mmCIF file with all atom_site columns, C-alpha atoms and ligand atoms in Angstrom:
data_model
loop_
_atom_site.group_PDB
_atom_site.id
_atom_site.type_symbol
_atom_site.label_atom_id
_atom_site.label_alt_id
_atom_site.label_comp_id
_atom_site.label_asym_id
_atom_site.label_entity_id
_atom_site.label_seq_id
_atom_site.pdbx_PDB_ins_code
_atom_site.Cartn_x
_atom_site.Cartn_y
_atom_site.Cartn_z
_atom_site.occupancy
_atom_site.B_iso_or_equiv
_atom_site.pdbx_formal_charge
_atom_site.auth_seq_id
_atom_site.auth_comp_id
_atom_site.auth_asym_id
_atom_site.auth_atom_id
_atom_site.pdbx_PDB_model_num
ATOM   1   C CA  . MET A 1 1   ? 7.970   -87.317 34.750 1.00 45.00 ? 23  MET A CA  1
ATOM   2   C CA  . ALA A 1 2   ? 6.701   -83.834 35.661 1.00 47.00 ? 24  ALA A CA  1
ATOM   3   C CA  . GLY A 1 3   ? 4.501   -83.816 32.563 1.00 72.00 ? 25  GLY A CA  1
ATOM   4   C CA  . ASN A 1 4   ? 2.726   -86.904 33.842 1.00 96.00 ? 26  ASN A CA  1
ATOM   5   C CA  . ARG A 1 5   ? 1.601   -85.419 37.131 1.00 98.00 ? 27  ARG A CA  1
ATOM   6   C CA  . THR A 1 6   ? -1.065  -83.038 38.315 1.00 98.00 ? 28  THR A CA  1
ATOM   7   C CA  . PHE A 1 7   ? -2.205  -81.755 41.701 1.00 98.00 ? 29  PHE A CA  1
ATOM   8   C CA  . THR A 1 8   ? -5.760  -81.767 43.026 1.00 98.00 ? 30  THR A CA  1
ATOM   9   C CA  . MET A 1 9   ? -7.742  -80.808 46.112 1.00 98.00 ? 31  MET A CA  1
ATOM   10  C CA  . ILE A 1 10  ? -11.225 -82.012 46.985 1.00 99.00 ? 32  ILE A CA  1
ATOM   11  C CA  . LYS A 1 11  ? -12.507 -78.700 48.333 1.00 99.00 ? 33  LYS A CA  1
ATOM   12  C CA  . PRO A 1 12  ? -14.271 -78.201 51.717 1.00 98.00 ? 34  PRO A CA  1
ATOM   13  C CA  . GLY A 1 13  ? -17.791 -78.080 50.185 1.00 98.00 ? 35  GLY A CA  1
ATOM   14  C CA  . ALA A 1 14  ? -17.479 -81.473 48.485 1.00 98.00 ? 36  ALA A CA  1
ATOM   15  C CA  . VAL A 1 15  ? -15.949 -82.939 51.669 1.00 98.00 ? 37  VAL A CA  1
ATOM   16  C CA  . ARG A 1 16  ? -18.855 -81.543 53.754 1.00 98.00 ? 38  ARG A CA  1
ATOM   17  C CA  . ASN A 1 17  ? -21.364 -82.949 51.266 1.00 98.00 ? 39  ASN A CA  1
ATOM   18  C CA  . GLY A 1 18  ? -19.902 -86.457 51.558 1.00 98.00 ? 40  GLY A CA  1
ATOM   19  C CA  . HIS A 1 19  ? -18.410 -86.730 48.056 1.00 98.00 ? 41  HIS A CA  1
ATOM   20  C CA  . ILE A 1 20  ? -14.804 -87.784 48.845 1.00 98.00 ? 42  ILE A CA  1
ATOM   21  C CA  . GLY A 1 21  ? -15.406 -91.442 47.943 1.00 98.00 ? 43  GLY A CA  1
ATOM   22  C CA  . ALA A 1 22  ? -17.326 -90.740 44.739 1.00 98.00 ? 44  ALA A CA  1
ATOM   23  C CA  . ILE A 1 23  ? -14.721 -88.231 43.525 1.00 98.00 ? 45  ILE A CA  1
ATOM   24  C CA  . LEU A 1 24  ? -11.799 -90.585 44.255 1.00 98.00 ? 46  LEU A CA  1
ATOM   25  C CA  . ALA A 1 25  ? -13.662 -93.346 42.373 1.00 98.00 ? 47  ALA A CA  1
ATOM   26  C CA  . LYS A 1 26  ? -14.012 -91.071 39.299 1.00 98.00 ? 48  LYS A CA  1
ATOM   27  C CA  . ILE A 1 27  ? -10.297 -90.256 39.517 1.00 98.00 ? 49  ILE A CA  1
ATOM   28  C CA  . ASN A 1 28  ? -9.366  -93.953 39.668 1.00 98.00 ? 50  ASN A CA  1
ATOM   29  C CA  . GLU A 1 29  ? -11.794 -94.934 36.891 1.00 98.00 ? 51  GLU A CA  1
ATOM   30  C CA  . ALA A 1 30  ? -10.245 -92.254 34.645 1.00 98.00 ? 52  ALA A CA  1
ATOM   31  C CA  . GLY A 1 31  ? -6.870  -94.005 34.989 1.00 98.00 ? 53  GLY A CA  1
ATOM   32  C CA  . PHE A 1 32  ? -5.017  -91.724 37.398 1.00 98.00 ? 54  PHE A CA  1
ATOM   33  C CA  . ARG A 1 33  ? -2.641  -93.257 39.941 1.00 98.00 ? 55  ARG A CA  1
ATOM   34  C CA  . ILE A 1 34  ? -2.564  -91.571 43.354 1.00 98.00 ? 56  ILE A CA  1
ATOM   35  C CA  . VAL A 1 35  ? 1.101   -90.922 44.156 1.00 98.00 ? 57  VAL A CA  1
ATOM   36  C CA  . ALA A 1 36  ? 0.485   -88.741 47.243 1.00 98.00 ? 58  ALA A CA  1
ATOM   37  C CA  . MET A 1 37  ? -2.621  -88.023 49.320 1.00 98.00 ? 59  MET A CA  1
ATOM   38  C CA  . LYS A 1 38  ? -3.600  -86.398 52.620 1.00 98.00 ? 60  LYS A CA  1
ATOM   39  C CA  . TYR A 1 39  ? -6.712  -85.304 54.535 1.00 98.00 ? 61  TYR A CA  1
ATOM   40  C CA  . THR A 1 40  ? -5.831  -81.905 55.913 1.00 98.00 ? 62  THR A CA  1
ATOM   41  C CA  . LYS A 1 41  ? -7.059  -78.354 56.489 1.00 98.00 ? 63  LYS A CA  1
ATOM   42  C CA  . LEU A 1 42  ? -5.631  -75.110 55.139 1.00 98.00 ? 64  LEU A CA  1
ATOM   43  C CA  . SER A 1 43  ? -5.267  -72.144 57.475 1.00 98.00 ? 65  SER A CA  1
ATOM   44  C CA  . ALA A 1 44  ? -6.521  -68.840 56.007 1.00 98.00 ? 66  ALA A CA  1
ATOM   45  C CA  . GLU A 1 45  ? -2.875  -67.851 55.636 1.00 98.00 ? 67  GLU A CA  1
ATOM   46  C CA  . LYS A 1 46  ? -1.972  -71.018 53.695 1.00 98.00 ? 68  LYS A CA  1
ATOM   47  C CA  . ALA A 1 47  ? -5.090  -70.754 51.498 1.00 98.00 ? 69  ALA A CA  1
ATOM   48  C CA  . GLY A 1 48  ? -4.178  -67.133 50.753 1.00 98.00 ? 70  GLY A CA  1
ATOM   49  C CA  . GLU A 1 49  ? -0.670  -68.205 49.790 1.00 98.00 ? 71  GLU A CA  1
ATOM   50  C CA  . PHE A 1 50  ? -1.928  -71.046 47.564 1.00 98.00 ? 72  PHE A CA  1
ATOM   51  C CA  . TYR A 1 51  ? -4.255  -68.685 45.673 1.00 98.00 ? 73  TYR A CA  1
ATOM   52  C CA  . ALA A 1 52  ? -1.937  -65.632 45.748 1.00 97.00 ? 74  ALA A CA  1
ATOM   53  C CA  . VAL A 1 53  ? -2.138  -65.383 41.945 1.00 96.00 ? 75  VAL A CA  1
ATOM   54  C CA  . HIS A 1 54  ? -5.819  -64.350 42.397 1.00 97.00 ? 76  HIS A CA  1
ATOM   55  C CA  . LYS A 1 55  ? -5.070  -61.670 45.036 1.00 97.00 ? 77  LYS A CA  1
ATOM   56  C CA  . GLU A 1 56  ? -6.439  -58.809 42.937 1.00 98.00 ? 78  GLU A CA  1
ATOM   57  C CA  . ARG A 1 57  ? -9.620  -60.648 41.872 1.00 98.00 ? 79  ARG A CA  1
ATOM   58  C CA  . PRO A 1 58  ? -12.911 -59.610 43.539 1.00 98.00 ? 80  PRO A CA  1
ATOM   59  C CA  . PHE A 1 59  ? -13.581 -63.171 44.758 1.00 98.00 ? 81  PHE A CA  1
ATOM   60  C CA  . TYR A 1 60  ? -10.182 -63.629 46.494 1.00 98.00 ? 82  TYR A CA  1
ATOM   61  C CA  . GLY A 1 61  ? -11.483 -63.003 50.054 1.00 98.00 ? 83  GLY A CA  1
ATOM   62  C CA  . GLU A 1 62  ? -14.407 -65.368 49.651 1.00 98.00 ? 84  GLU A CA  1
ATOM   63  C CA  . LEU A 1 63  ? -12.149 -67.990 48.014 1.00 98.00 ? 85  LEU A CA  1
ATOM   64  C CA  . VAL A 1 64  ? -9.660  -67.898 50.901 1.00 98.00 ? 86  VAL A CA  1
ATOM   65  C CA  . GLU A 1 65  ? -12.472 -68.057 53.463 1.00 98.00 ? 87  GLU A CA  1
ATOM   66  C CA  . PHE A 1 66  ? -14.094 -71.019 51.683 1.00 98.00 ? 88  PHE A CA  1
ATOM   67  C CA  . MET A 1 67  ? -10.855 -72.953 51.157 1.00 98.00 ? 89  MET A CA  1
ATOM   68  C CA  . SER A 1 68  ? -9.996  -72.648 54.865 1.00 98.00 ? 90  SER A CA  1
ATOM   69  C CA  . SER A 1 69  ? -13.552 -73.409 56.063 1.00 98.00 ? 91  SER A CA  1
ATOM   70  C CA  . GLY A 1 70  ? -13.035 -77.134 56.588 1.00 98.00 ? 92  GLY A CA  1
ATOM   71  C CA  . PRO A 1 71  ? -10.915 -80.148 55.700 1.00 98.00 ? 93  PRO A CA  1
ATOM   72  C CA  . ILE A 1 72  ? -9.765  -80.920 52.177 1.00 99.00 ? 94  ILE A CA  1
ATOM   73  C CA  . VAL A 1 73  ? -8.217  -83.927 50.453 1.00 99.00 ? 95  VAL A CA  1
ATOM   74  C CA  . ALA A 1 74  ? -4.974  -82.985 48.692 1.00 98.00 ? 96  ALA A CA  1
ATOM   75  C CA  . ALA A 1 75  ? -3.429  -85.383 46.184 1.00 99.00 ? 97  ALA A CA  1
ATOM   76  C CA  . ILE A 1 76  ? -0.822  -85.719 43.451 1.00 98.00 ? 98  ILE A CA  1
ATOM   77  C CA  . LEU A 1 77  ? -2.054  -87.789 40.492 1.00 98.00 ? 99  LEU A CA  1
ATOM   78  C CA  . GLU A 1 78  ? -0.084  -89.524 37.769 1.00 98.00 ? 100 GLU A CA  1
ATOM   79  C CA  . LYS A 1 79  ? -1.157  -90.392 34.222 1.00 98.00 ? 101 LYS A CA  1
ATOM   80  C CA  . ASP A 1 80  ? 0.034   -89.596 30.697 1.00 98.00 ? 102 ASP A CA  1
ATOM   81  C CA  . ASN A 1 81  ? -1.028  -86.034 29.879 1.00 98.00 ? 103 ASN A CA  1
ATOM   82  C CA  . ALA A 1 82  ? -2.167  -85.621 33.512 1.00 98.00 ? 104 ALA A CA  1
ATOM   83  C CA  . VAL A 1 83  ? -2.824  -81.848 33.626 1.00 98.00 ? 105 VAL A CA  1
ATOM   84  C CA  . GLU A 1 84  ? -4.966  -81.687 30.500 1.00 98.00 ? 106 GLU A CA  1
ATOM   85  C CA  . ASP A 1 85  ? -6.805  -84.973 31.092 1.00 98.00 ? 107 ASP A CA  1
ATOM   86  C CA  . PHE A 1 86  ? -7.628  -84.011 34.673 1.00 98.00 ? 108 PHE A CA  1
ATOM   87  C CA  . ARG A 1 87  ? -8.986  -80.588 33.600 1.00 98.00 ? 109 ARG A CA  1
ATOM   88  C CA  . GLU A 1 88  ? -11.188 -82.508 31.154 1.00 98.00 ? 110 GLU A CA  1
ATOM   89  C CA  . LEU A 1 89  ? -12.368 -84.851 33.931 1.00 98.00 ? 111 LEU A CA  1
ATOM   90  C CA  . ILE A 1 90  ? -13.266 -82.001 36.328 1.00 98.00 ? 112 ILE A CA  1
ATOM   91  C CA  . GLY A 1 91  ? -14.979 -79.730 33.771 1.00 98.00 ? 113 GLY A CA  1
ATOM   92  C CA  . ALA A 1 92  ? -15.315 -75.947 33.543 1.00 98.00 ? 114 ALA A CA  1
ATOM   93  C CA  . THR A 1 93  ? -14.710 -73.665 36.556 1.00 98.00 ? 115 THR A CA  1
ATOM   94  C CA  . ASN A 1 94  ? -18.404 -72.724 36.542 1.00 98.00 ? 116 ASN A CA  1
ATOM   95  C CA  . PRO A 1 95  ? -20.409 -75.934 37.094 1.00 98.00 ? 117 PRO A CA  1
ATOM   96  C CA  . ALA A 1 96  ? -23.258 -74.459 35.023 1.00 97.00 ? 118 ALA A CA  1
ATOM   97  C CA  . GLU A 1 97  ? -20.869 -74.664 32.038 1.00 98.00 ? 119 GLU A CA  1
ATOM   98  C CA  . ALA A 1 98  ? -19.249 -78.010 32.944 1.00 98.00 ? 120 ALA A CA  1
ATOM   99  C CA  . LYS A 1 99  ? -19.948 -80.929 30.605 1.00 98.00 ? 121 LYS A CA  1
ATOM   100 C CA  . PRO A 1 100 ? -22.373 -83.570 31.934 1.00 98.00 ? 122 PRO A CA  1
ATOM   101 C CA  . GLY A 1 101 ? -20.577 -86.343 33.814 1.00 98.00 ? 123 GLY A CA  1
ATOM   102 C CA  . THR A 1 102 ? -17.614 -84.171 34.830 1.00 98.00 ? 124 THR A CA  1
ATOM   103 C CA  . ILE A 1 103 ? -16.770 -83.947 38.540 1.00 98.00 ? 125 ILE A CA  1
ATOM   104 C CA  . ARG A 1 104 ? -17.828 -80.296 38.769 1.00 98.00 ? 126 ARG A CA  1
ATOM   105 C CA  . ALA A 1 105 ? -21.095 -80.935 36.889 1.00 98.00 ? 127 ALA A CA  1
ATOM   106 C CA  . LEU A 1 106 ? -21.856 -83.731 39.359 1.00 98.00 ? 128 LEU A CA  1
ATOM   107 C CA  . TYR A 1 107 ? -20.606 -82.324 42.674 1.00 98.00 ? 129 TYR A CA  1
ATOM   108 C CA  . ALA A 1 108 ? -20.033 -78.526 42.507 1.00 98.00 ? 130 ALA A CA  1
ATOM   109 C CA  . THR A 1 109 ? -22.657 -76.218 43.980 1.00 98.00 ? 131 THR A CA  1
ATOM   110 C CA  . SER A 1 110 ? -21.426 -72.878 42.524 1.00 98.00 ? 132 SER A CA  1
ATOM   111 C CA  . ILE A 1 111 ? -18.516 -71.264 40.661 1.00 98.00 ? 133 ILE A CA  1
ATOM   112 C CA  . GLY A 1 112 ? -16.807 -70.531 43.984 1.00 97.00 ? 134 GLY A CA  1
ATOM   113 C CA  . GLU A 1 113 ? -17.632 -73.845 45.686 1.00 98.00 ? 135 GLU A CA  1
ATOM   114 C CA  . ASN A 1 114 ? -16.740 -75.970 42.711 1.00 98.00 ? 136 ASN A CA  1
ATOM   115 C CA  . ALA A 1 115 ? -15.842 -79.303 44.336 1.00 98.00 ? 137 ALA A CA  1
ATOM   116 C CA  . VAL A 1 116 ? -12.251 -79.736 43.146 1.00 98.00 ? 138 VAL A CA  1
ATOM   117 C CA  . HIS A 1 117 ? -9.048  -77.985 42.173 1.00 98.00 ? 139 HIS A CA  1
ATOM   118 C CA  . GLY A 1 118 ? -6.937  -79.100 39.217 1.00 98.00 ? 140 GLY A CA  1
ATOM   119 C CA  . SER A 1 119 ? -3.560  -77.599 38.223 1.00 98.00 ? 141 SER A CA  1
ATOM   120 C CA  . ASP A 1 120 ? -3.578  -75.585 35.001 1.00 98.00 ? 142 ASP A CA  1
ATOM   121 C CA  . SER A 1 121 ? 0.003   -76.332 33.834 1.00 98.00 ? 143 SER A CA  1
ATOM   122 C CA  . ASP A 1 122 ? 2.864   -78.779 34.424 1.00 97.00 ? 144 ASP A CA  1
ATOM   123 C CA  . GLU A 1 123 ? 4.794   -75.976 36.110 1.00 97.00 ? 145 GLU A CA  1
ATOM   124 C CA  . ASN A 1 124 ? 1.964   -75.185 38.544 1.00 97.00 ? 146 ASN A CA  1
ATOM   125 C CA  . ALA A 1 125 ? 1.356   -78.904 39.170 1.00 98.00 ? 147 ALA A CA  1
ATOM   126 C CA  . ALA A 1 126 ? 4.948   -79.209 40.418 1.00 97.00 ? 148 ALA A CA  1
ATOM   127 C CA  . ILE A 1 127 ? 4.717   -76.013 42.525 1.00 97.00 ? 149 ILE A CA  1
ATOM   128 C CA  . GLU A 1 128 ? 1.337   -76.972 44.030 1.00 98.00 ? 150 GLU A CA  1
ATOM   129 C CA  . GLY A 1 129 ? 2.431   -80.560 44.723 1.00 98.00 ? 151 GLY A CA  1
ATOM   130 C CA  . SER A 1 130 ? 5.454   -79.395 46.670 1.00 97.00 ? 152 SER A CA  1
ATOM   131 C CA  . PHE A 1 131 ? 3.323   -76.808 48.506 1.00 97.00 ? 153 PHE A CA  1
ATOM   132 C CA  . HIS A 1 132 ? 1.479   -79.727 50.143 1.00 98.00 ? 154 HIS A CA  1
ATOM   133 C CA  . PHE A 1 133 ? 3.879   -82.676 50.127 1.00 98.00 ? 155 PHE A CA  1
ATOM   134 C CA  . ALA A 1 134 ? 7.450   -83.417 51.151 1.00 98.00 ? 156 ALA A CA  1
ATOM   135 C CA  . GLY A 1 135 ? 9.448   -85.673 48.827 1.00 96.00 ? 157 GLY A CA  1
ATOM   136 C CA  . THR A 1 136 ? 9.149   -88.500 51.373 1.00 98.00 ? 158 THR A CA  1
ATOM   137 C CA  . GLU A 1 137 ? 5.314   -88.376 51.099 1.00 98.00 ? 159 GLU A CA  1
ATOM   138 C CA  . ILE A 1 138 ? 5.270   -88.976 47.330 1.00 98.00 ? 160 ILE A CA  1
ATOM   139 C CA  . PHE A 1 139 ? 5.264   -92.609 46.148 1.00 97.00 ? 161 PHE A CA  1
HETATM 140 P P1  . LIG B 2 .   ? -9.901  -73.146 38.005 1.00 94.35 ? 26  LIG B P1  1
HETATM 141 O O1  . LIG B 2 .   ? -9.982  -73.640 39.438 1.00 94.35 ? 26  LIG B O1  1
HETATM 142 O O2  . LIG B 2 .   ? -10.941 -73.808 37.135 1.00 94.35 ? 26  LIG B O2  1
HETATM 143 O O3  . LIG B 2 .   ? -8.513  -73.224 37.434 1.00 94.35 ? 26  LIG B O3  1
HETATM 144 P P2  . LIG B 2 .   ? -9.483  -70.275 38.355 1.00 94.35 ? 26  LIG B P2  1
HETATM 145 O O4  . LIG B 2 .   ? -8.020  -70.575 38.477 1.00 94.35 ? 26  LIG B O4  1
HETATM 146 O O5  . LIG B 2 .   ? -9.926  -69.234 37.406 1.00 94.35 ? 26  LIG B O5  1
HETATM 147 O O6  . LIG B 2 .   ? -10.315 -71.609 38.018 1.00 94.35 ? 26  LIG B O6  1
HETATM 148 O O7  . LIG B 2 .   ? -10.041 -69.855 39.780 1.00 94.35 ? 26  LIG B O7  1
HETATM 149 C C1  . LIG B 2 .   ? -9.603  -70.480 40.961 1.00 94.35 ? 26  LIG B C1  1
HETATM 150 C C2  . LIG B 2 .   ? -10.797 -70.742 41.863 1.00 94.35 ? 26  LIG B C2  1
HETATM 151 O O8  . LIG B 2 .   ? -11.359 -69.485 42.253 1.00 94.35 ? 26  LIG B O8  1
HETATM 152 C C3  . LIG B 2 .   ? -11.961 -71.473 41.190 1.00 94.35 ? 26  LIG B C3  1
HETATM 153 O O9  . LIG B 2 .   ? -11.788 -72.875 41.170 1.00 94.35 ? 26  LIG B O9  1
HETATM 154 C C4  . LIG B 2 .   ? -13.133 -71.050 42.049 1.00 94.35 ? 26  LIG B C4  1
HETATM 155 O O10 . LIG B 2 .   ? -13.184 -71.786 43.275 1.00 94.35 ? 26  LIG B O10 1
HETATM 156 C C5  . LIG B 2 .   ? -12.780 -69.600 42.368 1.00 94.35 ? 26  LIG B C5  1
HETATM 157 N N1  . LIG B 2 .   ? -13.421 -68.680 41.411 1.00 94.35 ? 26  LIG B N1  1
HETATM 158 C C6  . LIG B 2 .   ? -13.064 -68.471 40.120 1.00 94.35 ? 26  LIG B C6  1
HETATM 159 N N2  . LIG B 2 .   ? -13.875 -67.564 39.518 1.00 94.35 ? 26  LIG B N2  1
HETATM 160 C C7  . LIG B 2 .   ? -14.763 -67.180 40.470 1.00 94.35 ? 26  LIG B C7  1
HETATM 161 C C8  . LIG B 2 .   ? -15.860 -66.264 40.503 1.00 94.35 ? 26  LIG B C8  1
HETATM 162 N N3  . LIG B 2 .   ? -16.194 -65.554 39.414 1.00 94.35 ? 26  LIG B N3  1
HETATM 163 N N4  . LIG B 2 .   ? -16.552 -66.143 41.658 1.00 94.35 ? 26  LIG B N4  1
HETATM 164 C C9  . LIG B 2 .   ? -16.212 -66.845 42.772 1.00 94.35 ? 26  LIG B C9  1
HETATM 165 N N5  . LIG B 2 .   ? -15.184 -67.722 42.819 1.00 94.35 ? 26  LIG B N5  1
HETATM 166 C C10 . LIG B 2 .   ? -14.473 -67.902 41.695 1.00 94.35 ? 26  LIG B C10 1
#
């Protein structure tokens, strides 16, 4: 089952710009089932913890500040080959390099404020999902 799930966040920029509905529609149209979802806000501490793997990168401070700057939508999504197919749906990290029609090409404003997060492995999908959701919140 783990291989069929990924974790996503609609980031604060895309929420501020009014794209929650459009992004969820793309996710549904691509065949993902939402198995958990919440509208929430990360504290700077929680954002720092989520992105701890990037601690040494020059953009870490700005990433933590951005990710805690407003509400997000966090969700666990289910589909065959979820991690890879979702990365394909969202497009490259840098929206300038994202394929036309991908979520980042449509809704990201910069490499830092790139609309959505998508897990990069089954292992991280499981870790990130449990970072945000208790077992009783997953359906
Ligand atoms: P992805 O989210 O596509 O897996 P990474 O794991 O490399 O990308 O980076 C995590 C997040 O850090 C990105 O989604 C983006 O918000 C931010 N980020 C990555 N590279 C840069 C950069 N060069 N400048 C600013 N922010 C960046």
